[in-house]
CSV table of C-alpha atoms in Angstrom, one decimal:
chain,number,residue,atom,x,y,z
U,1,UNK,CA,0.0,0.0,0.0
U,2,UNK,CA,1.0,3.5,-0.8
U,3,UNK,CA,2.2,6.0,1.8
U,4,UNK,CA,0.7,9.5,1.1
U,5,UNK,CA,0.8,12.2,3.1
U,6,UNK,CA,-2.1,13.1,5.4
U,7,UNK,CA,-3.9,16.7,5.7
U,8,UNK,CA,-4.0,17.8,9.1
U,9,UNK,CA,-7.3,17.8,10.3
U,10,UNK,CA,-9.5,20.7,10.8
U,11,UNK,CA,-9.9,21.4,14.5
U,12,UNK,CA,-12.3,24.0,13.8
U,13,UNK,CA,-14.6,22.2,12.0
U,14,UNK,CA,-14.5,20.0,14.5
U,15,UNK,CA,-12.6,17.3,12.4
U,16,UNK,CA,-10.8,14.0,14.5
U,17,UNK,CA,-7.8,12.2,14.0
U,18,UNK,CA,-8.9,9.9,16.8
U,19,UNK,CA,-12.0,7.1,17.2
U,20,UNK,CA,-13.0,4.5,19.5
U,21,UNK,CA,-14.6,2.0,17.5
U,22,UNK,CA,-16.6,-1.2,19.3
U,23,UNK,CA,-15.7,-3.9,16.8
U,24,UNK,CA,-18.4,-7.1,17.0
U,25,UNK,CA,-18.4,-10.6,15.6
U,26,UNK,CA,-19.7,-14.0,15.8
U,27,UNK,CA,-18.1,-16.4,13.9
U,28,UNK,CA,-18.8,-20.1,12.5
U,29,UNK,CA,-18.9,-21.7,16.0
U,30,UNK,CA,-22.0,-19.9,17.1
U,31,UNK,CA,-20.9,-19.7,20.7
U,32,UNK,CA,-20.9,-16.4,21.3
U,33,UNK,CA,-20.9,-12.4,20.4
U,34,UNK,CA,-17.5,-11.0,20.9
U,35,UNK,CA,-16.6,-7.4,20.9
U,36,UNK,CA,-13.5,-5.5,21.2
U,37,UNK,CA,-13.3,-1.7,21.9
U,38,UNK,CA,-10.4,-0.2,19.8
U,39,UNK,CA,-8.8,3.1,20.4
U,40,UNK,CA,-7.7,4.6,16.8
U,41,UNK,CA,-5.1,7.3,15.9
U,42,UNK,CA,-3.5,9.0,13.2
U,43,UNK,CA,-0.1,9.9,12.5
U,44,UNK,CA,0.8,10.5,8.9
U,45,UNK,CA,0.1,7.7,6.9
U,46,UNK,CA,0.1,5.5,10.2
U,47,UNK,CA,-2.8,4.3,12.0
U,48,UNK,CA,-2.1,3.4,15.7
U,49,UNK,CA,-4.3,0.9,17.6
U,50,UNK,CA,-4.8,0.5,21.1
U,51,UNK,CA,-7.3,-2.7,22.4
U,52,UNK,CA,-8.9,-0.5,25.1
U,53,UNK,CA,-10.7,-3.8,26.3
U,54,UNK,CA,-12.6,-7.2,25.3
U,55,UNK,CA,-16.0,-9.2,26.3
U,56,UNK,CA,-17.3,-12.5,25.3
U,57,UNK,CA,-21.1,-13.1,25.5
U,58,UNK,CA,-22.5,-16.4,25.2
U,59,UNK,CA,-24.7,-16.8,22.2
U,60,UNK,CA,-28.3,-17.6,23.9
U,61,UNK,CA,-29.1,-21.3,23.7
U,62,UNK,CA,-32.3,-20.8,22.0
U,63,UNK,CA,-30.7,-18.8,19.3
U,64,UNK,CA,-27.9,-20.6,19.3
U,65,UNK,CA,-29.9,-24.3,18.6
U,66,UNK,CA,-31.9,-22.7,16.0
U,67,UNK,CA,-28.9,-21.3,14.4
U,68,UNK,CA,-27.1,-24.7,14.3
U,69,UNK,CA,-30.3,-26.4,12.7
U,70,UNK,CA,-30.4,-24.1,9.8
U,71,UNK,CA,-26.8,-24.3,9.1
U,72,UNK,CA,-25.6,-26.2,6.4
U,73,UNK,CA,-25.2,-29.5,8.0
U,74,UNK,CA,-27.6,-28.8,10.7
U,75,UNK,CA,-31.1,-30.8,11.1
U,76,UNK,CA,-32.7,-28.5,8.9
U,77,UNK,CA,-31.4,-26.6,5.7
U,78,UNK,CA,-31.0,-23.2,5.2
U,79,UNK,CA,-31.8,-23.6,1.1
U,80,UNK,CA,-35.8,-24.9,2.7
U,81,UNK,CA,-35.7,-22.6,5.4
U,82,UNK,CA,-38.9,-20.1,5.2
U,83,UNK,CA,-38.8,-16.1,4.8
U,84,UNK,CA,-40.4,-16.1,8.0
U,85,UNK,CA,-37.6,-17.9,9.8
U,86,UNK,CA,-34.8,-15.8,8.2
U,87,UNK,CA,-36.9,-12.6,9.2
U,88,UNK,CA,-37.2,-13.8,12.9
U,89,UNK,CA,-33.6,-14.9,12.7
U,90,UNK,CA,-32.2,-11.8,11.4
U,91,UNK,CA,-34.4,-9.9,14.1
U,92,UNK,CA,-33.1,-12.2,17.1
U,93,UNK,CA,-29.4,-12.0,16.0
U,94,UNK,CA,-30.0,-8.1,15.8
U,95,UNK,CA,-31.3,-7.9,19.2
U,96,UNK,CA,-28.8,-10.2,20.7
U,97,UNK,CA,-26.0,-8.0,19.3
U,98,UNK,CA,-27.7,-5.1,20.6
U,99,UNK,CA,-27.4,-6.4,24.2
U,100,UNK,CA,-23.8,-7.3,23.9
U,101,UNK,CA,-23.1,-3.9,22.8
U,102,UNK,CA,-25.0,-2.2,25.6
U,103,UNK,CA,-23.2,-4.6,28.2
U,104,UNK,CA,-20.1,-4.2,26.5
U,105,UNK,CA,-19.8,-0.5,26.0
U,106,UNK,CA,-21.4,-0.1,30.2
U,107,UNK,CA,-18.0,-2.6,31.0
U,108,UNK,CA,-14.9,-1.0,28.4
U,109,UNK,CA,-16.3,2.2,28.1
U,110,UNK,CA,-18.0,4.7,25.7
U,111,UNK,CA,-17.6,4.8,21.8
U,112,UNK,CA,-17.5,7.1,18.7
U,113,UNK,CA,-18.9,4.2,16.7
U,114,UNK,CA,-19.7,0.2,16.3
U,115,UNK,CA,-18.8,-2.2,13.4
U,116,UNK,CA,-20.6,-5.3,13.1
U,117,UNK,CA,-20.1,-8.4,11.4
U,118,UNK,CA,-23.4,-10.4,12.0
U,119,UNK,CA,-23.8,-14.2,11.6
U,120,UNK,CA,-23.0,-15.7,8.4
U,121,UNK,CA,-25.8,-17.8,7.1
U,122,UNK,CA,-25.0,-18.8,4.1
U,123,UNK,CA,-21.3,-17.8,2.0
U,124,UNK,CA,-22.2,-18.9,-1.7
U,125,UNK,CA,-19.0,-20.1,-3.7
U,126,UNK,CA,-19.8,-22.0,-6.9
U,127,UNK,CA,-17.2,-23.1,-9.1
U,128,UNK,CA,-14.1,-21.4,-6.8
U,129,UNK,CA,-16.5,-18.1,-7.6
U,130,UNK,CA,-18.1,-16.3,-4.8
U,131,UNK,CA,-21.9,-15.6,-5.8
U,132,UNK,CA,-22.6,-13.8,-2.3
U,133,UNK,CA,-22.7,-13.8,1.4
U,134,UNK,CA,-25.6,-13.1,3.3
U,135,UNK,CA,-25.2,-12.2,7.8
U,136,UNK,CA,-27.8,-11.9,9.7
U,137,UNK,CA,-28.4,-9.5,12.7
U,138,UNK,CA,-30.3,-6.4,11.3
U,139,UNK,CA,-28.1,-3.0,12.7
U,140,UNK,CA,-30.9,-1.0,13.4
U,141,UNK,CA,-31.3,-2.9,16.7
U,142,UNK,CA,-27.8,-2.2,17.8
U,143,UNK,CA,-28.0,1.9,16.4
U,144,UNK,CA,-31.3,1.7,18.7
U,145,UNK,CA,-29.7,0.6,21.3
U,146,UNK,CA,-26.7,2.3,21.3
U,147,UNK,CA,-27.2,5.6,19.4
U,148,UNK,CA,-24.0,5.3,18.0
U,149,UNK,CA,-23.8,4.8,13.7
U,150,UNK,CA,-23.2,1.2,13.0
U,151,UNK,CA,-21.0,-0.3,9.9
U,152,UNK,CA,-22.4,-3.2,9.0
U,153,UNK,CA,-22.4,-5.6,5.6
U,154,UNK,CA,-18.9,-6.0,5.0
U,155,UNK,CA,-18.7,-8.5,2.8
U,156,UNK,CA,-20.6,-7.5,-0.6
U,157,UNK,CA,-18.5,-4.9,-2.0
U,158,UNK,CA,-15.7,-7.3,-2.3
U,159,UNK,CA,-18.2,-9.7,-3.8
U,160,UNK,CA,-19.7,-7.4,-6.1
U,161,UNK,CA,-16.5,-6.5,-7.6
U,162,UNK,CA,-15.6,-9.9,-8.5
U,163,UNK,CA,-13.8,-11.0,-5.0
U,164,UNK,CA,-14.2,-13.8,-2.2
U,165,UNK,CA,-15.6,-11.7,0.2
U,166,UNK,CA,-12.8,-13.5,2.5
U,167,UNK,CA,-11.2,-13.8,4.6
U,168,UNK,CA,-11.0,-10.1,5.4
U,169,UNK,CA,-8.8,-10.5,8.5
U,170,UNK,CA,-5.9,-10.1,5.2
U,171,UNK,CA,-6.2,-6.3,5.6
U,172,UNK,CA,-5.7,-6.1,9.5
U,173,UNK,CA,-2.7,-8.6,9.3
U,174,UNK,CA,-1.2,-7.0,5.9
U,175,UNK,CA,-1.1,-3.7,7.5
U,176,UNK,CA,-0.3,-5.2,11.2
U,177,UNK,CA,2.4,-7.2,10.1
U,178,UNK,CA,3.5,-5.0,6.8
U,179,UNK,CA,7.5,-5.5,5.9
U,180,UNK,CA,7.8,-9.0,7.7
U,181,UNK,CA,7.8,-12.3,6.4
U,182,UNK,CA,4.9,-13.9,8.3
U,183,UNK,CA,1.8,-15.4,7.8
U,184,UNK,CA,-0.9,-14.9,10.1
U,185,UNK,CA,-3.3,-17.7,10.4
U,186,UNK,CA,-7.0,-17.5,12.4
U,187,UNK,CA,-7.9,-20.8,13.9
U,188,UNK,CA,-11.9,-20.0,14.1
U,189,UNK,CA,-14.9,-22.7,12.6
U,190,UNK,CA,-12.3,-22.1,9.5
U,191,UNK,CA,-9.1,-21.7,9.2
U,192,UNK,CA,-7.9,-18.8,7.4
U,193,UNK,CA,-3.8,-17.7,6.5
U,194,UNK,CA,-2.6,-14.4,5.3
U,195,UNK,CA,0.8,-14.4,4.0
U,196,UNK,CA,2.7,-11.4,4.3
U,197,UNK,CA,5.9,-11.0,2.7
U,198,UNK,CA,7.6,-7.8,2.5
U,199,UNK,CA,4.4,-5.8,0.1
U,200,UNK,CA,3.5,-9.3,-1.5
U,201,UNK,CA,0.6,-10.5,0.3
U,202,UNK,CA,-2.1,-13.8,-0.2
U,203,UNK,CA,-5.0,-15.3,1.6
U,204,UNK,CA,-7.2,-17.5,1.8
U,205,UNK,CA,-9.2,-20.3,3.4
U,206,UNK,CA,-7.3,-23.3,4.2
U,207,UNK,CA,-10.5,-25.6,4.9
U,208,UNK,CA,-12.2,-26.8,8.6
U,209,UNK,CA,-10.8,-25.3,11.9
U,210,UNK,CA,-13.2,-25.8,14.9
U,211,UNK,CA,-16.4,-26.2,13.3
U,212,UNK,CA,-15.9,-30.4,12.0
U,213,UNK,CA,-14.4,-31.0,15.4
U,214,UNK,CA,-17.2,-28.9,17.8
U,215,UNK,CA,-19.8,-30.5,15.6
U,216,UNK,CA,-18.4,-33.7,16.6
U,217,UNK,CA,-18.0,-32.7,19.8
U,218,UNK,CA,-21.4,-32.4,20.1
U,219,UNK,CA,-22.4,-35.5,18.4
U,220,UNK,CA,-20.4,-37.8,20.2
U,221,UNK,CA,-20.1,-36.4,23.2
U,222,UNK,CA,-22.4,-33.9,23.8
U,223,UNK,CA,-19.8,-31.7,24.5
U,224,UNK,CA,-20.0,-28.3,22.5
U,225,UNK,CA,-16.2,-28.4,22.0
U,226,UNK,CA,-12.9,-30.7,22.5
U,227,UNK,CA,-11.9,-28.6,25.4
U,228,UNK,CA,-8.2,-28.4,25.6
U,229,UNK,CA,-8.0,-31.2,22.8
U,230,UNK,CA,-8.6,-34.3,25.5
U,231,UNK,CA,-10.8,-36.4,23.2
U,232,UNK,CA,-8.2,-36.1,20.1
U,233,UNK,CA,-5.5,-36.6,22.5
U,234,UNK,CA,-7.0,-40.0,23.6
U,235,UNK,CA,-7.2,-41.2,19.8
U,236,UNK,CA,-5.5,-42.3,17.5
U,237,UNK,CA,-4.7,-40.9,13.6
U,238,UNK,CA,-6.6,-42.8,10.9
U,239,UNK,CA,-3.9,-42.4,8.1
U,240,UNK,CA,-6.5,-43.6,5.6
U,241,UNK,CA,-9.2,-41.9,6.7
U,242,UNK,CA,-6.7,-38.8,6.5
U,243,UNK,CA,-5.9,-39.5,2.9
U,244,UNK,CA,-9.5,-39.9,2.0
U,245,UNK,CA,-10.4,-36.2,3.9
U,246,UNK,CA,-7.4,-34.2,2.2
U,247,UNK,CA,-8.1,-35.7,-1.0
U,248,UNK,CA,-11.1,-33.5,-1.7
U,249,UNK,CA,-10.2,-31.0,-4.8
U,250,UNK,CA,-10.6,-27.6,-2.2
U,251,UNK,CA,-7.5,-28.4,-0.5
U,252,UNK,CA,-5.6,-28.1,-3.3
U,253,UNK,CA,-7.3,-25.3,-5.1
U,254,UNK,CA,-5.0,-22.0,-5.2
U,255,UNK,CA,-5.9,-19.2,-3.0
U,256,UNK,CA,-7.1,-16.5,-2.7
U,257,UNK,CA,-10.0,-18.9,-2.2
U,258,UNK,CA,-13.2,-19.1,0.8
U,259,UNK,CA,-15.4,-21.7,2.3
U,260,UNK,CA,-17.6,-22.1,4.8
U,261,UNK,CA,-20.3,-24.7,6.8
U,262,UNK,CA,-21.8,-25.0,3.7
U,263,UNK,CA,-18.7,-27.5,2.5
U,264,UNK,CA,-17.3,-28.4,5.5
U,265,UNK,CA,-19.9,-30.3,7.7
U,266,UNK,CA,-20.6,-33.6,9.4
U,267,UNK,CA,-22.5,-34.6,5.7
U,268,UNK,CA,-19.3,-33.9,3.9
U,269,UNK,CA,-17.3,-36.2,6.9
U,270,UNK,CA,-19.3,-39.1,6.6
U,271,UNK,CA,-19.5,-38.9,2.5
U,272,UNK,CA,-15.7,-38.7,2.2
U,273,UNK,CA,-15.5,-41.6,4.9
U,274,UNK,CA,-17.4,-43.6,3.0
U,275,UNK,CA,-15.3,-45.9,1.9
U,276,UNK,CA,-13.2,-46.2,5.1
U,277,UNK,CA,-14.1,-48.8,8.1
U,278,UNK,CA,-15.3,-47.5,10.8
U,279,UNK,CA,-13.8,-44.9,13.4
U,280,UNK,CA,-14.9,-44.7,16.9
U,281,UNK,CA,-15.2,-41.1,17.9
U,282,UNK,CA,-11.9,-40.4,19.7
U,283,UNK,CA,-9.6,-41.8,16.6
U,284,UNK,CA,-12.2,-39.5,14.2
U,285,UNK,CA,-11.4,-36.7,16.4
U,286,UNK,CA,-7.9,-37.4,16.5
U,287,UNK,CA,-8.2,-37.9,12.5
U,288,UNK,CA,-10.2,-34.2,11.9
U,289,UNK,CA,-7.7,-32.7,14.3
U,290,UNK,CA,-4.7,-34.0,12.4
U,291,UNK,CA,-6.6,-32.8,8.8
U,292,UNK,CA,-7.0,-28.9,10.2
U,293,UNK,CA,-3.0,-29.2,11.0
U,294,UNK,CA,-2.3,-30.8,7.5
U,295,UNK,CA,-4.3,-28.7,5.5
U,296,UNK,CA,-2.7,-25.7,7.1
U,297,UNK,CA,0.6,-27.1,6.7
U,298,UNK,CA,-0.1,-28.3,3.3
U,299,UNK,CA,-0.8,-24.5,2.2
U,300,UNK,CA,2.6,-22.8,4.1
U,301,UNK,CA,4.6,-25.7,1.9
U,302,UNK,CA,3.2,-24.5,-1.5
U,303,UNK,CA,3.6,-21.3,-0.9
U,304,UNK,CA,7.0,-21.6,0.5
U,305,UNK,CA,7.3,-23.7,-3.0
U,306,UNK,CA,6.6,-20.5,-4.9
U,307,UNK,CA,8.9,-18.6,-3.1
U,308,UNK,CA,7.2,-17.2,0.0
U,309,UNK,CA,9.6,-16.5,2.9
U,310,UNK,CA,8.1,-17.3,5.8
U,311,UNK,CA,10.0,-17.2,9.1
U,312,UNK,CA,7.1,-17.2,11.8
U,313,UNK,CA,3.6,-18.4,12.1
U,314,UNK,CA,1.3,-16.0,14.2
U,315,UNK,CA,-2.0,-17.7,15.1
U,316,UNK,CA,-5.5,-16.5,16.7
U,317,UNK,CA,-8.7,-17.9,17.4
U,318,UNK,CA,-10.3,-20.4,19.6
U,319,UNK,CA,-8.3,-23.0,17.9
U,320,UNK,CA,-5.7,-21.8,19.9
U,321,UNK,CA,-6.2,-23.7,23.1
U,322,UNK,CA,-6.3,-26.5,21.4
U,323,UNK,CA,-2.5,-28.3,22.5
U,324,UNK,CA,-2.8,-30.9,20.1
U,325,UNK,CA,-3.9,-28.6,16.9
U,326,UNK,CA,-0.9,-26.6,17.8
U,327,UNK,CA,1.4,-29.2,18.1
U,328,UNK,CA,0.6,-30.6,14.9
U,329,UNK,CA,1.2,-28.0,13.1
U,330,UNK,CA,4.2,-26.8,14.2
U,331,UNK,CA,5.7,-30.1,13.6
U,332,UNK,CA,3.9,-30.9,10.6
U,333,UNK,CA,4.7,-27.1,9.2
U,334,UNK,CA,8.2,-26.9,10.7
U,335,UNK,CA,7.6,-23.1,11.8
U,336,UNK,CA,7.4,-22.1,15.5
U,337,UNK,CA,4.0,-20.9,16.1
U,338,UNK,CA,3.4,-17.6,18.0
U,339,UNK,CA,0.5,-16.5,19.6
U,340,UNK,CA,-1.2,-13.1,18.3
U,341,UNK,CA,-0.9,-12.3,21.9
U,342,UNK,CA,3.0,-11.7,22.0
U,343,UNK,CA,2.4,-9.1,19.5
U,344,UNK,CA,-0.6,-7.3,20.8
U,345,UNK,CA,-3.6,-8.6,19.3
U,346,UNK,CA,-5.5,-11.1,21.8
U,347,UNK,CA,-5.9,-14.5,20.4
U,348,UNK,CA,-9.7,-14.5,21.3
U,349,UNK,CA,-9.9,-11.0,20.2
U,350,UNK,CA,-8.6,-10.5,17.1
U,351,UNK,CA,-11.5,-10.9,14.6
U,352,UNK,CA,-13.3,-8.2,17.0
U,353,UNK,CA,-10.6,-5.8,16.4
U,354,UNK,CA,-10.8,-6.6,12.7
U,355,UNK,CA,-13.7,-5.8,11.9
U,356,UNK,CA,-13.0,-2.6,14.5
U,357,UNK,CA,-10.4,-1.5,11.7
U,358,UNK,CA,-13.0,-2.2,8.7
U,359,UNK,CA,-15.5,0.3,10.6
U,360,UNK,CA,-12.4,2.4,10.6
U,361,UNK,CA,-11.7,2.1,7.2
U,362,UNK,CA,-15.2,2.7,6.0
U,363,UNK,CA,-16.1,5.9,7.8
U,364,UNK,CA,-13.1,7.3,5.8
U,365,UNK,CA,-13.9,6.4,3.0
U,366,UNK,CA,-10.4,3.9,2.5
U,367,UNK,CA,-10.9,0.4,1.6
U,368,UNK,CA,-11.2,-2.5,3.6
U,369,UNK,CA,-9.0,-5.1,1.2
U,370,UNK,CA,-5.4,-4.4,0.1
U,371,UNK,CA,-3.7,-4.9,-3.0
U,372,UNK,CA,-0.5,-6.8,-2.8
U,373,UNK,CA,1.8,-6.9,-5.4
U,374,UNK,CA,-0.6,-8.7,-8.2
U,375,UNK,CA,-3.6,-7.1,-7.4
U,376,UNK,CA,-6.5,-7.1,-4.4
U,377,UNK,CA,-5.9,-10.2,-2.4
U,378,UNK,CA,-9.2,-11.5,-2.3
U,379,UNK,CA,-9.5,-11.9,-5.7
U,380,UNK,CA,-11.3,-8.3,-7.0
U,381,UNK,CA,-10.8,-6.6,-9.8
U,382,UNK,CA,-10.0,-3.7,-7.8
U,383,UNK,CA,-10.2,-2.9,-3.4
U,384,UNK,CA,-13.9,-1.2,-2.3
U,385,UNK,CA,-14.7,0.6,0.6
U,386,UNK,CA,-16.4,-2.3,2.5
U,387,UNK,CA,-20.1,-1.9,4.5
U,388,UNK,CA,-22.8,0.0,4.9
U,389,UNK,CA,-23.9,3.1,7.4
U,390,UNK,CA,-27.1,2.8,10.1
U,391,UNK,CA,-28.5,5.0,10.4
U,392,UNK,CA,-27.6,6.5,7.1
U,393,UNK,CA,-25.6,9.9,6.3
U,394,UNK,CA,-27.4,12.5,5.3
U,395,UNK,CA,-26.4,13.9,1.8
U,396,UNK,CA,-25.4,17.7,1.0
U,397,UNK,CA,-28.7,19.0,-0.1
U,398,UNK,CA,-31.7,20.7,1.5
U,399,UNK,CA,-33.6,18.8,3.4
U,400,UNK,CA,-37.4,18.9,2.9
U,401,UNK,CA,-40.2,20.6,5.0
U,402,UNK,CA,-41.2,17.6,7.5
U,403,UNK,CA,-43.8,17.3,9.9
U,404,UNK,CA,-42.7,16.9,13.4
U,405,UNK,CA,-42.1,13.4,14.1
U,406,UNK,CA,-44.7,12.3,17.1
U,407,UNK,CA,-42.3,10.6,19.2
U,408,UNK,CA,-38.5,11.6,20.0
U,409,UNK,CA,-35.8,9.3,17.7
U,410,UNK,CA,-32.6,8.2,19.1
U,411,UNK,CA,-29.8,10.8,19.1
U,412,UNK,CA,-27.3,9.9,16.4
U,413,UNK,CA,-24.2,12.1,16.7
U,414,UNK,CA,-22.3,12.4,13.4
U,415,UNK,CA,-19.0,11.6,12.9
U,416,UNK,CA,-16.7,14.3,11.9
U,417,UNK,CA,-13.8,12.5,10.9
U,418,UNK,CA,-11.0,13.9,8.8
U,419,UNK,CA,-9.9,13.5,5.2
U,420,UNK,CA,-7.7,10.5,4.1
U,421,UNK,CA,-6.3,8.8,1.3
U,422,UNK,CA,-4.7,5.5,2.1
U,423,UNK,CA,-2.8,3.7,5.3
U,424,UNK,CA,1.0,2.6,5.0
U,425,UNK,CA,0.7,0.8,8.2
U,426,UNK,CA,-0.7,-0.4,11.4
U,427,UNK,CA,0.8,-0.3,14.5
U,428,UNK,CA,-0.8,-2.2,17.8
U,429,UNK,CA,-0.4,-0.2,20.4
U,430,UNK,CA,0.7,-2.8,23.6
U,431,UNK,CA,-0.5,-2.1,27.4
U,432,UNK,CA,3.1,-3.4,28.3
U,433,UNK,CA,5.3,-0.8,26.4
């Protein structure tokens, strides 16, 4: 990315070089809303970020069971599900982000603005093509709520012009990690690695993280995850099973690439196990535990293959505290794995201050993808500025005679934020230093 210089901003008008921004997210798991207040600043071309604070709320059970069933792989199917069940879906996820917001702004602490992810639903890839992406959780709840401005479908742009809408967390770790020769990787329902070498950059989905192995979990056990990896630890590696799982043609597509619950499920499992005897639940977990390392693995080889330096591996997301995943892969990859911790991004955090940095982006007008050195990494024919505005800004124009409204709306402050052109870096401002 390009380095410009920055206008001062314009004090008098009121302009700020300065934001806190309440990123929020729940991901494939469906276990719970995070959210992560972010403290932004501006410095030249360099955007500072401080992680003021972090809170993780449960996903309610109801919501969370009803979720699961529509899910591809669950006991329904989101391609029958009704308009009905979508509306009341999007208008329970919207709520239950709304209280996660309240409670998490009365615990961190007061914001400029909130960026929202929403729960994915469905991501539509056909053919290695992305077709769309649709998240639930309607903002107007949370702008009700709050009455802050919410950012909110970030994904579409990217699709519209031609990318995979994923995995975004490429622009936080390009800028984050800008110069080095790392790749990031997010251990969350999916796996997800950004490579990062020098201004070259590449991403994509590597295949199943967490969500083959909670689903499992849950199955077998009735256990909603493999906590600290004790079940795979207590099996055993099915080597042909293995070779029957990492056969399937997605592992070795190139990236940038995406993919979802709607591929990876206990449906697809059972169909590429077909042909295998069978497992008994510890020695399949130990078997899906060993394919998230090997698939992740598999991808840092080719791209060291085609030249990618890589000299560390920094990993986030609730894969993390799995010992035996971690183990795995740094033998199987022959990197030392860090934690995003040791360089200022909480593990269980970092999606939250992702999609902080993409409500950033948006309300100053910058994109939310980056170009490496072939082009946008997710595939686009060029980078967008990602989401969409609740309540919406009001254009320049005169604004028409009204009638009084009857009641009192929220108070929406607007955000006054000052001009820019494009981020060189990212720096992560650390409690310790």
């Amino acid at each position: 990315m390009a380095s410009p210089s920055r206008p001062t901003p314009d004090r008098a008008r009121g302009e700020r070089d300065d934001l806190r921004v309440l990123g929020m997210m729940s991901g494939t798991s469906v276990d719970a809303i995070d959210a992560a207040l972010v403290e932004f600043s501006v410095q030249g071309a360099t955007l500072s970020a401080r992680v003021v604070g972090f809170r993780e709320m449960s996903m309610p059970d109801a919501l969370r069971e009803e979720l699961l069933s529509v899910l591809p792989g669950g006991s329904g199917d989101v391609e029958r599900g009704g308009p009905a069940q979508w509306c009341r879906l999007d208008t329970d996820m919207g709520q239950a982000y709304a209280r996660a917001a309240v409670a998490a702004l009365k615990e961190l602490g007061p914001a400029d603005l909130v960026s929202m992810h929403g729960q994915t639903l469905f991501h539509w890839v056909e053919g290695g093509v992305t077709r769309g992406s649709l998240q639930i959780g309607n903002p107007a709840w949370v702008a009700e709520a709050t009455g802050l401005p919410v950012v909110s479908d970030l994904r579409s742009a990217d699709i519209a012009a031609g990318g995979q809408g994923a995995p975004l967390a490429s622009t936080l770790d390009a800028l984050w990690l800008r110069g080095s020769q790392s790749a990031a990787l997010n251990l969350g329902g999916i796996a997800n690695l950004t490579l990062v070498d020098g201004r070259r950059v590449l991403c994509g989905d590597t295949g199943p993280a967490n969500c083959l192995m909670d689903a499992l979990a849950m199955r077998e056990f009735g256990l909603p995850h493999d906590a600290e990896g004790r079940i795979a630890a207590s099996g055993a590696v099915d080597h042909g099973a293995l070779e029957a799982l990492i056969a399937d043609p997605y592992f070795a597509q190139p990236m940038p690439k995406s993919t979802g619950r709607e591929y990876f499920h206990l449906g697809w499992l059972s169909d590429r196990l077909a042909g295998i005897g069978p497992l008994s639940p510890t020695d399949l977990m130990a078997t899906v535990a060993e394919l998230t390392a090997r698939s992740v693995a598999d991808a840092l080889a080719r791209a060291r293959a085609e030249g990618w330096a890589i000299e560390r591996l920094v990993a986030s997301g609730g894969g993390t505290k799995n010992p035996v995943l971690m183990r795995r892969l740094e033998a199987l990859s022959g990197i030392q794995c860090a934690r995003s911790d040791q360089l200022g991004v909480p593990s269980q955090a970092k999606e939250s201050v992702l999609f902080a940095l993409l409500g950033w982006l948006a309300v100053h007008g910058l994109s939310g993808t980056v170009s490496g050195t072939e082009g946008p990494v997710t595939g686009a024919r060029a980078t967008r500025v990602l989401g969409s505005l609740t309540p919406a800004t009001p254009l320049n124009c005169s604004p028409p005679t009204l009638a009084p409204p009857t009641h009192a709306p929220p108070t929406h402050e607007p955000l006054n934020v000052s001009h820019m052109t494009e981020l060189a870096e990212l720096v992560i401002v650390r409690e310790d230093t």
